[in-house]
Amino acid sequence: MKLVIKMVIVKIPPNRFEERQEKFLEIIQKLNLENFIVLSPTSIYYLTGFVMIPTERPFMLVFKGSTLNFFVPELEKQHVSEEVPEANVVSYFEYPDVTHPMIHFGNFIKDLKISDKLGAEAGGARGMWGYQGPKFEEALKMSIAIHPDIITDIRIIKDTDEIACLKECARWGNLAHKLLQKYTAVGENEIDVSFRASHEASKEMRETLGPEYSPVGWGVRPCGAGYRGQIGPYSAIPHAMTRNAIFAKGDTLVTGASGNVAGYKSELERTMFMGEPNEKQRGYFAIMLKAQKAAFDTFGPDVPLSSVDKATRAVFKEAGVMNLVQHHTGHAIGLEGHERPFLDIGMNDLMKPGMVFTVEPGIYDRSIGGFRHSDTVVITDDGMENITDDYPRDLESLIIEE
Amino acid sequence: MKLVIKMVIVKIPPNRFEERQEKFLEIIQKLNLENFIVLSPTSIYYLTGFVMIPTERPFMLVFKGSTLNFFVPELEKQHVSEEVPEANVVSYFEYPDVTHPMIHFGNFIKDLKISDKLGAEAGGARGMWGYQGPKFEEALKMSIAIHPDIITDIRIIKDTDEIACLKECARWGNLAHKLLQKYTAVGENEIDVSFRASHEASKEMRETLGPEYSPVGWGVRPCGAGYRGQIGPYSAIPHAMTRNAIFAKGDTLVTGASGNVAGYKSELERTMFMGEPNEKQRGYFAIMLKAQKAAFDTFGPDVPLSSVDKATRAVFKEAGVMNLVQHHTGHAIGLEGHERPFLDIGMNDLMKPGMVFTVEPGIYDRSIGGFRHSDTVVITDDGMENITDDYPRDLESLIIEE
């Protein structure tokens, strides 16, 4: 008998970062660039595995050929040096300081002997939290080719490790959602129920995945589920915010649940009801479910992205509720909550294996609520796999009994 | 006997938004502008009270004179119309769609009869999550004066309601921190302890503040406290990330706690020890405490901001640990976790009543840990008030007994 041990992924293996760098270098070489300034924290994590808290302090990863050169504030020097040991790490003390970091950055670029063929994700340091400073061209007295999308575009096709991470996410988002449904009851508070479900599921997740696991990012939790104010008629506001609401009989609810594995996130959303839904609620629910089914039936390699949105619109039009639609069918997902490309009538790009999308056609009636499930699907060689399919989507399973 | 009811603030009163808009309009008029595009979600909340989930979908608030005109995706139309009833709200369906939202935006600006004297916070829609689109000047065929800092600069001086919110935050950050300290023990896990303390304190907070209260923002909680991986020698990495760590005897710990009242946040951090600290830990702690005391003694109206950083550096130099310093003394705080201006030797602006700062001089020894308290202080007419002063900062109070 052969013992099969199924390995659970909790981190992206180091060889993947090398692969990604190679892909990136190939692209910049085709653009006739030899050097490149990477700025987005997501891009930096994707290429090197280094996770940071973005602040007002300029933070740049500079590729000179295939070498990694970090220009960082002093408080990140040790951190980067330990996490990316192969990199050259140079620090400036602080922002704003008596000498602006961009002056030091000029010297850093000079010391690297970079004098041309320089590209960048943006024209200047990623400004936030009160940062002010000159653009790179001004600071470096050099012309710079701005290419904001190279890494964002590489990220569109997920490799097998990324998909494994997303599946692991989905598994724990599922648990958090189960607990959310379990603890939701008339008279309970949305913040409390969400905290309770997320805490319990996160504990189970981290105990199961072991000490090697940690959620990746700033202010993140292993997994969680909640309502974000989408309770009762407020569920008809797709981007409602937490309102410290109390659940009441008759409420339509829209949920959200996810996990975090190596920084990747899946998306699971369900429409639920506080007690028996009325005819109107049942009617809207059935239309939404039919639209989502139509979307699922559309996916596959080389299918235009717009087809999915066309399929859900056809269902909504036939049901006479196109006036209740407020958004397209879905978006790509991975390291960020929304990613390019979109399941939108305006996108005629073709699906490719390794793309990952949310599927979330919705209808919204301010008098009664919102009706939207969201599932996460992976495009495969011969169709698609719904990685959040384990959570029931039929109406009877989604009634919170009194 | 007179009954005094102390009102607790949970929201910014509507007249404050009017005041802020008036200040903003005065400034743009001085710049000879009559129209202005506001883009940052923080700026939009500051001026109108509208809170959103920022996405790839362009979202603009356009001032034409004193009128508020929102250009939003369909899924935010109802939301904005209800939250800012005095505004003119126009929606486009979706991004990317068959017609790019910036084409619709061009028509929106034309319909508003704006043809010149137009300013903006940035050159184009706030790009994130895969957004691509033309700059405003290209889309509108109009020259635009970019002024990124107007609202950021107005926010520097907090009014009495903002300060009341920050004090209320501090009160609940204090409770979350107390529970964090209570539940931290050898063998416990950082994620679990943080969840438990944050959940319990948030429950107490929302029950005390009542149904009118809700935390403001996306993915936020009423209050919370945690370690963010700053446990044992890792506390010497100022921006360490959660590591799913287990507390052990001898660990130096650095914490963080805050509340959220109307979107405002205070900052409370403490250096703590797992059991009796050794001589080295005591030594570093004493130096850090002395530096923080030197900072406190410096604050007051019309004092240069650089004085605070000079005072803490003097203490560190005298103690011979300047090599262990990795950042300046602090930063302004309010709606964002860090704000301009900074307590930095490079900043010679003067303190003014209503400014709010974190005070957090730190020293870091990778072999043993980080030593940093952070308190939040408000500059007053005759000095300063430390609004997180209730939490003890002496060493004996910060030892976790075995």
PDB file of N, CA, C and O in Angstrom, chain A residues 56 75 79 82 93-97 129-130 132 149 189 192 199 206 213-214 217 239 241-242 244 313 326-328 338 340 342 344 346 366, chain B residues 56 75 79 82 93-95 97 129-130 132 149 189 192 195 199 206 213-214 217 239 241-242 244 313 326-328 338 340 342 344 346 366:
ATOM      1  N   GLU A  56       3.954  56.630   3.540  1.00  0.00           N
ATOM      2  CA  GLU A  56       4.397  57.821   2.811  1.00  0.00           C
ATOM      3  C   GLU A  56       5.862  57.714   2.386  1.00  0.00           C
ATOM      4  O   GLU A  56       6.315  58.464   1.511  1.00  0.00           O
ATOM      5  N   LEU A  75      13.672  51.852   8.296  1.00  0.00           N
ATOM      6  CA  LEU A  75      12.867  50.900   9.091  1.00  0.00           C
ATOM      7  C   LEU A  75      12.473  49.647   8.312  1.00  0.00           C
ATOM      8  O   LEU A  75      11.909  48.725   8.899  1.00  0.00           O
ATOM      9  N   HIS A  79      14.392  44.175   7.427  1.00  0.00           N
ATOM     10  CA  HIS A  79      13.258  43.370   7.004  1.00  0.00           C
ATOM     11  C   HIS A  79      13.451  42.843   5.580  1.00  0.00           C
ATOM     12  O   HIS A  79      13.380  41.629   5.340  1.00  0.00           O
ATOM     13  N   GLU A  82      16.441  40.375   5.184  1.00  0.00           N
ATOM     14  CA  GLU A  82      16.179  39.008   5.648  1.00  0.00           C
ATOM     15  C   GLU A  82      15.229  38.257   4.727  1.00  0.00           C
ATOM     16  O   GLU A  82      15.387  37.057   4.509  1.00  0.00           O
ATOM     17  N   PHE A  93      17.480  57.355   5.472  1.00  0.00           N
ATOM     18  CA  PHE A  93      17.006  57.288   6.844  1.00  0.00           C
ATOM     19  C   PHE A  93      15.496  57.433   6.949  1.00  0.00           C
ATOM     20  O   PHE A  93      14.814  56.560   7.489  1.00  0.00           O
ATOM     21  N   GLU A  94      14.950  58.507   6.413  1.00  0.00           N
ATOM     22  CA  GLU A  94      13.548  58.790   6.739  1.00  0.00           C
ATOM     23  C   GLU A  94      12.964  59.783   5.739  1.00  0.00           C
ATOM     24  O   GLU A  94      13.696  60.487   5.035  1.00  0.00           O
ATOM     25  N   TYR A  95      11.655  59.825   5.664  1.00  0.00           N
ATOM     26  CA  TYR A  95      10.936  60.871   4.941  1.00  0.00           C
ATOM     27  C   TYR A  95      10.201  61.721   5.952  1.00  0.00           C
ATOM     28  O   TYR A  95       9.574  61.150   6.823  1.00  0.00           O
ATOM     29  N   PRO A  96      10.209  63.065   5.914  1.00  0.00           N
ATOM     30  CA  PRO A  96      10.859  63.886   4.888  1.00  0.00           C
ATOM     31  C   PRO A  96      12.357  64.079   5.127  1.00  0.00           C
ATOM     32  O   PRO A  96      13.084  64.201   4.173  1.00  0.00           O
ATOM     33  N   ASP A  97      12.831  64.122   6.347  1.00  0.00           N
ATOM     34  CA  ASP A  97      14.250  64.302   6.689  1.00  0.00           C
ATOM     35  C   ASP A  97      14.774  65.636   6.121  1.00  0.00           C
ATOM     36  O   ASP A  97      14.044  66.353   5.458  1.00  0.00           O
ATOM     37  N   TRP A 129      -0.527  59.104   2.221  1.00  0.00           N
ATOM     38  CA  TRP A 129      -0.312  59.560   3.577  1.00  0.00           C
ATOM     39  C   TRP A 129       0.542  60.825   3.685  1.00  0.00           C
ATOM     40  O   TRP A 129       1.428  60.914   4.535  1.00  0.00           O
ATOM     41  N   GLY A 130       0.292  61.777   2.782  1.00  0.00           N
ATOM     42  CA  GLY A 130       0.952  63.076   2.929  1.00  0.00           C
ATOM     43  C   GLY A 130       2.287  63.213   2.246  1.00  0.00           C
ATOM     44  O   GLY A 130       2.961  64.226   2.392  1.00  0.00           O
ATOM     45  N   GLN A 132       5.028  64.121  -0.466  1.00  0.00           N
ATOM     46  CA  GLN A 132       5.231  65.065  -1.565  1.00  0.00           C
ATOM     47  C   GLN A 132       6.638  64.885  -2.096  1.00  0.00           C
ATOM     48  O   GLN A 132       7.583  64.761  -1.302  1.00  0.00           O
ATOM     49  N   ASP A 149       1.462  48.537 -16.492  1.00  0.00           N
ATOM     50  CA  ASP A 149       0.635  47.326 -16.508  1.00  0.00           C
ATOM     51  C   ASP A 149       1.374  46.006 -16.674  1.00  0.00           C
ATOM     52  O   ASP A 149       0.734  44.954 -16.741  1.00  0.00           O
ATOM     53  N   ASN A 189     -26.428  41.108  16.141  1.00  0.00           N
ATOM     54  CA  ASN A 189     -25.806  42.270  15.511  1.00  0.00           C
ATOM     55  C   ASN A 189     -24.799  41.833  14.447  1.00  0.00           C
ATOM     56  O   ASN A 189     -24.035  40.894  14.666  1.00  0.00           O
ATOM     57  N   ASP A 192     -21.051  41.681  15.467  1.00  0.00           N
ATOM     58  CA  ASP A 192     -20.785  40.612  16.414  1.00  0.00           C
ATOM     59  C   ASP A 192     -20.756  39.240  15.746  1.00  0.00           C
ATOM     60  O   ASP A 192     -19.853  38.434  15.987  1.00  0.00           O
ATOM     61  N   HIS A 199     -13.509  34.716  13.742  1.00  0.00           N
ATOM     62  CA  HIS A 199     -12.544  34.289  14.756  1.00  0.00           C
ATOM     63  C   HIS A 199     -12.489  32.761  14.826  1.00  0.00           C
ATOM     64  O   HIS A 199     -11.414  32.161  14.767  1.00  0.00           O
ATOM     65  N   ARG A 206      -5.909  28.195  11.153  1.00  0.00           N
ATOM     66  CA  ARG A 206      -4.484  28.274  11.477  1.00  0.00           C
ATOM     67  C   ARG A 206      -4.027  27.046  12.248  1.00  0.00           C
ATOM     68  O   ARG A 206      -2.881  26.593  12.095  1.00  0.00           O
ATOM     69  N   TYR A 213       1.923  28.415   8.310  1.00  0.00           N
ATOM     70  CA  TYR A 213       0.913  29.298   7.724  1.00  0.00           C
ATOM     71  C   TYR A 213       0.845  30.635   8.452  1.00  0.00           C
ATOM     72  O   TYR A 213       0.921  30.687   9.682  1.00  0.00           O
ATOM     73  N   SER A 214       0.686  31.702   7.693  1.00  0.00           N
ATOM     74  CA  SER A 214       0.246  32.978   8.254  1.00  0.00           C
ATOM     75  C   SER A 214      -0.475  33.737   7.157  1.00  0.00           C
ATOM     76  O   SER A 214      -0.104  33.627   5.993  1.00  0.00           O
ATOM     77  N   GLY A 217      -0.210  39.960   4.418  1.00  0.00           N
ATOM     78  CA  GLY A 217      -0.730  41.300   4.166  1.00  0.00           C
ATOM     79  C   GLY A 217      -0.808  42.074   5.462  1.00  0.00           C
ATOM     80  O   GLY A 217      -0.440  41.577   6.528  1.00  0.00           O
ATOM     81  N   HIS A 239     -22.630  48.290  -2.758  1.00  0.00           N
ATOM     82  CA  HIS A 239     -21.474  48.651  -1.945  1.00  0.00           C
ATOM     83  C   HIS A 239     -21.899  49.369  -0.663  1.00  0.00           C
ATOM     84  O   HIS A 239     -21.352  50.409  -0.293  1.00  0.00           O
ATOM     85  N   MET A 241     -22.132  49.854   3.395  1.00  0.00           N
ATOM     86  CA  MET A 241     -21.087  49.763   4.407  1.00  0.00           C
ATOM     87  C   MET A 241     -21.713  49.268   5.721  1.00  0.00           C
ATOM     88  O   MET A 241     -22.908  49.482   5.957  1.00  0.00           O
ATOM     89  N   THR A 242     -20.883  48.660   6.551  1.00  0.00           N
ATOM     90  CA  THR A 242     -21.334  48.184   7.863  1.00  0.00           C
ATOM     91  C   THR A 242     -22.155  49.267   8.557  1.00  0.00           C
ATOM     92  O   THR A 242     -21.740  50.418   8.603  1.00  0.00           O
ATOM     93  N   ASN A 244     -23.807  48.525  11.705  1.00  0.00           N
ATOM     94  CA  ASN A 244     -24.087  48.128  13.086  1.00  0.00           C
ATOM     95  C   ASN A 244     -25.528  47.658  13.168  1.00  0.00           C
ATOM     96  O   ASN A 244     -26.247  47.934  14.134  1.00  0.00           O
ATOM     97  N   ARG A 313     -27.223  39.022 -18.960  1.00  0.00           N
ATOM     98  CA  ARG A 313     -28.157  40.069 -19.418  1.00  0.00           C
ATOM     99  C   ARG A 313     -29.368  39.459 -20.117  1.00  0.00           C
ATOM    100  O   ARG A 313     -30.494  39.959 -19.975  1.00  0.00           O
ATOM    101  N   GLN A 326     -27.134  46.581 -11.746  1.00  0.00           N
ATOM    102  CA  GLN A 326     -26.282  47.742 -11.470  1.00  0.00           C
ATOM    103  C   GLN A 326     -24.809  47.508 -11.790  1.00  0.00           C
ATOM    104  O   GLN A 326     -23.977  48.402 -11.591  1.00  0.00           O
ATOM    105  N   HIS A 327     -24.466  46.320 -12.235  1.00  0.00           N
ATOM    106  CA  HIS A 327     -23.034  46.052 -12.510  1.00  0.00           C
ATOM    107  C   HIS A 327     -22.888  44.838 -13.413  1.00  0.00           C
ATOM    108  O   HIS A 327     -23.839  44.071 -13.594  1.00  0.00           O
ATOM    109  N   HIS A 328     -21.677  44.660 -13.924  1.00  0.00           N
ATOM    110  CA  HIS A 328     -21.402  43.510 -14.792  1.00  0.00           C
ATOM    111  C   HIS A 328     -21.327  42.216 -13.967  1.00  0.00           C
ATOM    112  O   HIS A 328     -21.525  42.230 -12.750  1.00  0.00           O
ATOM    113  N   HIS A 338     -10.298  42.854  -6.642  1.00  0.00           N
ATOM    114  CA  HIS A 338     -10.721  42.911  -8.035  1.00  0.00           C
ATOM    115  C   HIS A 338      -9.435  42.964  -8.855  1.00  0.00           C
ATOM    116  O   HIS A 338      -8.487  43.642  -8.465  1.00  0.00           O
ATOM    117  N   ARG A 340      -8.027  42.898 -13.217  1.00  0.00           N
ATOM    118  CA  ARG A 340      -8.269  42.833 -14.642  1.00  0.00           C
ATOM    119  C   ARG A 340      -8.116  41.387 -15.098  1.00  0.00           C
ATOM    120  O   ARG A 340      -7.233  40.714 -14.571  1.00  0.00           O
ATOM    121  N   PHE A 342     -12.289  41.857 -16.802  1.00  0.00           N
ATOM    122  CA  PHE A 342     -13.626  41.880 -16.224  1.00  0.00           C
ATOM    123  C   PHE A 342     -14.603  41.088 -17.086  1.00  0.00           C
ATOM    124  O   PHE A 342     -14.451  41.015 -18.307  1.00  0.00           O
ATOM    125  N   ASP A 344     -17.440  41.535 -18.644  1.00  0.00           N
ATOM    126  CA  ASP A 344     -18.147  42.762 -18.991  1.00  0.00           C
ATOM    127  C   ASP A 344     -18.395  42.770 -20.493  1.00  0.00           C
ATOM    128  O   ASP A 344     -17.532  42.328 -21.267  1.00  0.00           O
ATOM    129  N   GLY A 346     -18.031  44.893 -22.506  1.00  0.00           N
ATOM    130  CA  GLY A 346     -17.025  45.652 -23.244  1.00  0.00           C
ATOM    131  C   GLY A 346     -15.707  44.912 -23.424  1.00  0.00           C
ATOM    132  O   GLY A 346     -14.781  45.434 -24.044  1.00  0.00           O
ATOM    133  N   ARG A 366     -34.619  48.397  -4.113  1.00  0.00           N
ATOM    134  CA  ARG A 366     -34.402  49.127  -2.851  1.00  0.00           C
ATOM    135  C   ARG A 366     -35.517  48.889  -1.831  1.00  0.00           C
ATOM    136  O   ARG A 366     -35.325  49.099  -0.638  1.00  0.00           O
TER     137      ARG A 366
ATOM    138  N   GLU B  56     -11.918  49.838  -9.152  1.00  0.00           N
ATOM    139  CA  GLU B  56     -11.399  50.244 -10.462  1.00  0.00           C
ATOM    140  C   GLU B  56     -12.339  51.231 -11.150  1.00  0.00           C
ATOM    141  O   GLU B  56     -11.932  51.897 -12.110  1.00  0.00           O
ATOM    142  N   LEU B  75     -23.634  51.296  -9.580  1.00  0.00           N
ATOM    143  CA  LEU B  75     -23.821  50.617  -8.298  1.00  0.00           C
ATOM    144  C   LEU B  75     -23.624  51.548  -7.098  1.00  0.00           C
ATOM    145  O   LEU B  75     -23.863  51.144  -5.962  1.00  0.00           O
ATOM    146  N   HIS B  79     -26.789  54.910  -3.492  1.00  0.00           N
ATOM    147  CA  HIS B  79     -26.023  55.092  -2.267  1.00  0.00           C
ATOM    148  C   HIS B  79     -25.653  56.565  -2.054  1.00  0.00           C
ATOM    149  O   HIS B  79     -25.937  57.150  -1.009  1.00  0.00           O
ATOM    150  N   GLU B  82     -28.706  58.941  -1.527  1.00  0.00           N
ATOM    151  CA  GLU B  82     -29.292  58.898  -0.178  1.00  0.00           C
ATOM    152  C   GLU B  82     -28.394  59.547   0.863  1.00  0.00           C
ATOM    153  O   GLU B  82     -28.875  60.191   1.794  1.00  0.00           O
ATOM    154  N   PHE B  93     -22.885  53.350 -16.500  1.00  0.00           N
ATOM    155  CA  PHE B  93     -23.248  52.007 -16.071  1.00  0.00           C
ATOM    156  C   PHE B  93     -22.098  51.259 -15.404  1.00  0.00           C
ATOM    157  O   PHE B  93     -22.210  50.822 -14.258  1.00  0.00           O
ATOM    158  N   GLU B  94     -20.991  51.140 -16.079  1.00  0.00           N
ATOM    159  CA  GLU B  94     -19.978  50.214 -15.575  1.00  0.00           C
ATOM    160  C   GLU B  94     -18.621  50.500 -16.225  1.00  0.00           C
ATOM    161  O   GLU B  94     -18.547  51.145 -17.269  1.00  0.00           O
ATOM    162  N   TYR B  95     -17.567  50.032 -15.589  1.00  0.00           N
ATOM    163  CA  TYR B  95     -16.247  50.009 -16.204  1.00  0.00           C
ATOM    164  C   TYR B  95     -15.884  48.556 -16.460  1.00  0.00           C
ATOM    165  O   TYR B  95     -16.103  47.748 -15.563  1.00  0.00           O
ATOM    166  N   ASP B  97     -17.118  48.443 -19.821  1.00  0.00           N
ATOM    167  CA  ASP B  97     -18.297  48.671 -20.668  1.00  0.00           C
ATOM    168  C   ASP B  97     -17.862  48.921 -22.128  1.00  0.00           C
ATOM    169  O   ASP B  97     -16.673  48.949 -22.426  1.00  0.00           O
ATOM    170  N   TRP B 129      -6.829  48.340  -9.093  1.00  0.00           N
ATOM    171  CA  TRP B 129      -7.515  47.112  -9.448  1.00  0.00           C
ATOM    172  C   TRP B 129      -7.722  46.933 -10.959  1.00  0.00           C
ATOM    173  O   TRP B 129      -8.797  46.539 -11.407  1.00  0.00           O
ATOM    174  N   GLY B 130      -6.684  47.280 -11.729  1.00  0.00           N
ATOM    175  CA  GLY B 130      -6.752  46.984 -13.149  1.00  0.00           C
ATOM    176  C   GLY B 130      -7.357  48.062 -14.018  1.00  0.00           C
ATOM    177  O   GLY B 130      -7.526  47.858 -15.223  1.00  0.00           O
ATOM    178  N   GLN B 132      -7.673  51.155 -16.453  1.00  0.00           N
ATOM    179  CA  GLN B 132      -6.874  51.840 -17.471  1.00  0.00           C
ATOM    180  C   GLN B 132      -7.741  52.920 -18.095  1.00  0.00           C
ATOM    181  O   GLN B 132      -8.913  52.666 -18.387  1.00  0.00           O
ATOM    182  N   ASP B 149      -2.957  68.678  -2.931  1.00  0.00           N
ATOM    183  CA  ASP B 149      -2.800  68.776  -1.478  1.00  0.00           C
ATOM    184  C   ASP B 149      -3.791  69.657  -0.746  1.00  0.00           C
ATOM    185  O   ASP B 149      -3.696  69.820   0.476  1.00  0.00           O
ATOM    186  N   ASN B 189      -1.481  32.250  20.915  1.00  0.00           N
ATOM    187  CA  ASN B 189      -1.163  32.636  19.545  1.00  0.00           C
ATOM    188  C   ASN B 189      -1.560  34.088  19.294  1.00  0.00           C
ATOM    189  O   ASN B 189      -2.624  34.534  19.724  1.00  0.00           O
ATOM    190  N   ASP B 192      -4.995  34.769  17.597  1.00  0.00           N
ATOM    191  CA  ASP B 192      -6.112  34.423  18.457  1.00  0.00           C
ATOM    192  C   ASP B 192      -6.341  35.467  19.553  1.00  0.00           C
ATOM    193  O   ASP B 192      -7.471  35.899  19.805  1.00  0.00           O
ATOM    194  N   PHE B 195      -7.776  38.664  17.995  1.00  0.00           N
ATOM    195  CA  PHE B 195      -9.200  38.479  17.659  1.00  0.00           C
ATOM    196  C   PHE B 195     -10.059  38.584  18.926  1.00  0.00           C
ATOM    197  O   PHE B 195     -11.082  39.278  18.955  1.00  0.00           O
ATOM    198  N   HIS B 199     -12.630  41.597  19.471  1.00  0.00           N
ATOM    199  CA  HIS B 199     -14.051  41.262  19.448  1.00  0.00           C
ATOM    200  C   HIS B 199     -14.742  41.736  20.736  1.00  0.00           C
ATOM    201  O   HIS B 199     -15.756  42.428  20.702  1.00  0.00           O
ATOM    202  N   ARG B 206     -19.672  49.027  20.898  1.00  0.00           N
ATOM    203  CA  ARG B 206     -20.903  49.297  20.128  1.00  0.00           C
ATOM    204  C   ARG B 206     -22.130  49.240  21.020  1.00  0.00           C
ATOM    205  O   ARG B 206     -23.103  49.967  20.797  1.00  0.00           O
ATOM    206  N   TYR B 213     -24.083  54.507  16.413  1.00  0.00           N
ATOM    207  CA  TYR B 213     -22.661  54.302  16.115  1.00  0.00           C
ATOM    208  C   TYR B 213     -22.452  53.203  15.086  1.00  0.00           C
ATOM    209  O   TYR B 213     -23.116  52.165  15.138  1.00  0.00           O
ATOM    210  N   SER B 214     -21.515  53.417  14.185  1.00  0.00           N
ATOM    211  CA  SER B 214     -20.967  52.335  13.382  1.00  0.00           C
ATOM    212  C   SER B 214     -19.549  52.726  12.996  1.00  0.00           C
ATOM    213  O   SER B 214     -19.275  53.911  12.784  1.00  0.00           O
ATOM    214  N   GLY B 217     -15.850  53.079   7.282  1.00  0.00           N
ATOM    215  CA  GLY B 217     -14.790  52.630   6.374  1.00  0.00           C
ATOM    216  C   GLY B 217     -15.087  51.228   5.909  1.00  0.00           C
ATOM    217  O   GLY B 217     -16.103  50.634   6.261  1.00  0.00           O
ATOM    218  N   HIS B 239       8.186  47.453  11.007  1.00  0.00           N
ATOM    219  CA  HIS B 239       7.035  47.093  10.188  1.00  0.00           C
ATOM    220  C   HIS B 239       6.993  45.589   9.918  1.00  0.00           C
ATOM    221  O   HIS B 239       6.794  45.143   8.789  1.00  0.00           O
ATOM    222  N   MET B 241       5.278  41.879  10.020  1.00  0.00           N
ATOM    223  CA  MET B 241       3.926  41.465   9.657  1.00  0.00           C
ATOM    224  C   MET B 241       3.536  40.268  10.533  1.00  0.00           C
ATOM    225  O   MET B 241       4.404  39.513  10.980  1.00  0.00           O
ATOM    226  N   THR B 242       2.238  40.076  10.699  1.00  0.00           N
ATOM    227  CA  THR B 242       1.710  38.939  11.465  1.00  0.00           C
ATOM    228  C   THR B 242       2.404  37.649  11.031  1.00  0.00           C
ATOM    229  O   THR B 242       2.536  37.389   9.844  1.00  0.00           O
ATOM    230  N   ASN B 244       1.763  34.561  12.816  1.00  0.00           N
ATOM    231  CA  ASN B 244       1.097  33.414  13.437  1.00  0.00           C
ATOM    232  C   ASN B 244       1.966  32.915  14.589  1.00  0.00           C
ATOM    233  O   ASN B 244       2.124  31.718  14.811  1.00  0.00           O
ATOM    234  N   ARG B 313      16.315  62.574  19.679  1.00  0.00           N
ATOM    235  CA  ARG B 313      17.669  62.237  19.233  1.00  0.00           C
ATOM    236  C   ARG B 313      18.706  62.560  20.306  1.00  0.00           C
ATOM    237  O   ARG B 313      19.692  61.824  20.463  1.00  0.00           O
ATOM    238  N   GLN B 326      15.568  53.911  13.892  1.00  0.00           N
ATOM    239  CA  GLN B 326      15.238  53.609  12.488  1.00  0.00           C
ATOM    240  C   GLN B 326      14.186  54.537  11.897  1.00  0.00           C
ATOM    241  O   GLN B 326      13.813  54.400  10.726  1.00  0.00           O
ATOM    242  N   HIS B 327      13.677  55.468  12.699  1.00  0.00           N
ATOM    243  CA  HIS B 327      12.627  56.356  12.167  1.00  0.00           C
ATOM    244  C   HIS B 327      12.495  57.597  13.043  1.00  0.00           C
ATOM    245  O   HIS B 327      12.996  57.633  14.163  1.00  0.00           O
ATOM    246  N   HIS B 328      11.753  58.583  12.512  1.00  0.00           N
ATOM    247  CA  HIS B 328      11.539  59.814  13.268  1.00  0.00           C
ATOM    248  C   HIS B 328      10.553  59.589  14.422  1.00  0.00           C
ATOM    249  O   HIS B 328      10.097  58.469  14.649  1.00  0.00           O
ATOM    250  N   HIS B 338      -1.353  57.505   8.924  1.00  0.00           N
ATOM    251  CA  HIS B 338      -0.287  58.509   8.941  1.00  0.00           C
ATOM    252  C   HIS B 338      -0.824  59.701   8.160  1.00  0.00           C
ATOM    253  O   HIS B 338      -1.468  59.523   7.125  1.00  0.00           O
ATOM    254  N   ARG B 340       0.331  64.014   7.082  1.00  0.00           N
ATOM    255  CA  ARG B 340       1.220  65.152   7.110  1.00  0.00           C
ATOM    256  C   ARG B 340       0.752  66.082   8.220  1.00  0.00           C
ATOM    257  O   ARG B 340      -0.460  66.205   8.389  1.00  0.00           O
ATOM    258  N   PHE B 342       4.970  65.707   9.791  1.00  0.00           N
ATOM    259  CA  PHE B 342       5.709  64.684  10.512  1.00  0.00           C
ATOM    260  C   PHE B 342       6.573  65.299  11.611  1.00  0.00           C
ATOM    261  O   PHE B 342       7.043  66.428  11.477  1.00  0.00           O
ATOM    262  N   ASP B 344       9.736  65.359  12.546  1.00  0.00           N
ATOM    263  CA  ASP B 344      10.936  64.946  11.819  1.00  0.00           C
ATOM    264  C   ASP B 344      11.912  66.121  11.805  1.00  0.00           C
ATOM    265  O   ASP B 344      11.485  67.280  11.644  1.00  0.00           O
ATOM    266  N   GLY B 346      13.518  67.266   9.612  1.00  0.00           N
ATOM    267  CA  GLY B 346      13.432  68.049   8.372  1.00  0.00           C
ATOM    268  C   GLY B 346      12.225  68.972   8.309  1.00  0.00           C
ATOM    269  O   GLY B 346      12.051  69.685   7.326  1.00  0.00           O
ATOM    270  N   ARG B 366      18.053  43.782  16.939  1.00  0.00           N
ATOM    271  CA  ARG B 366      17.536  42.549  16.333  1.00  0.00           C
ATOM    272  C   ARG B 366      17.764  41.320  17.201  1.00  0.00           C
ATOM    273  O   ARG B 366      17.088  40.301  17.043  1.00  0.00           O
TER     274      ARG B 366
END
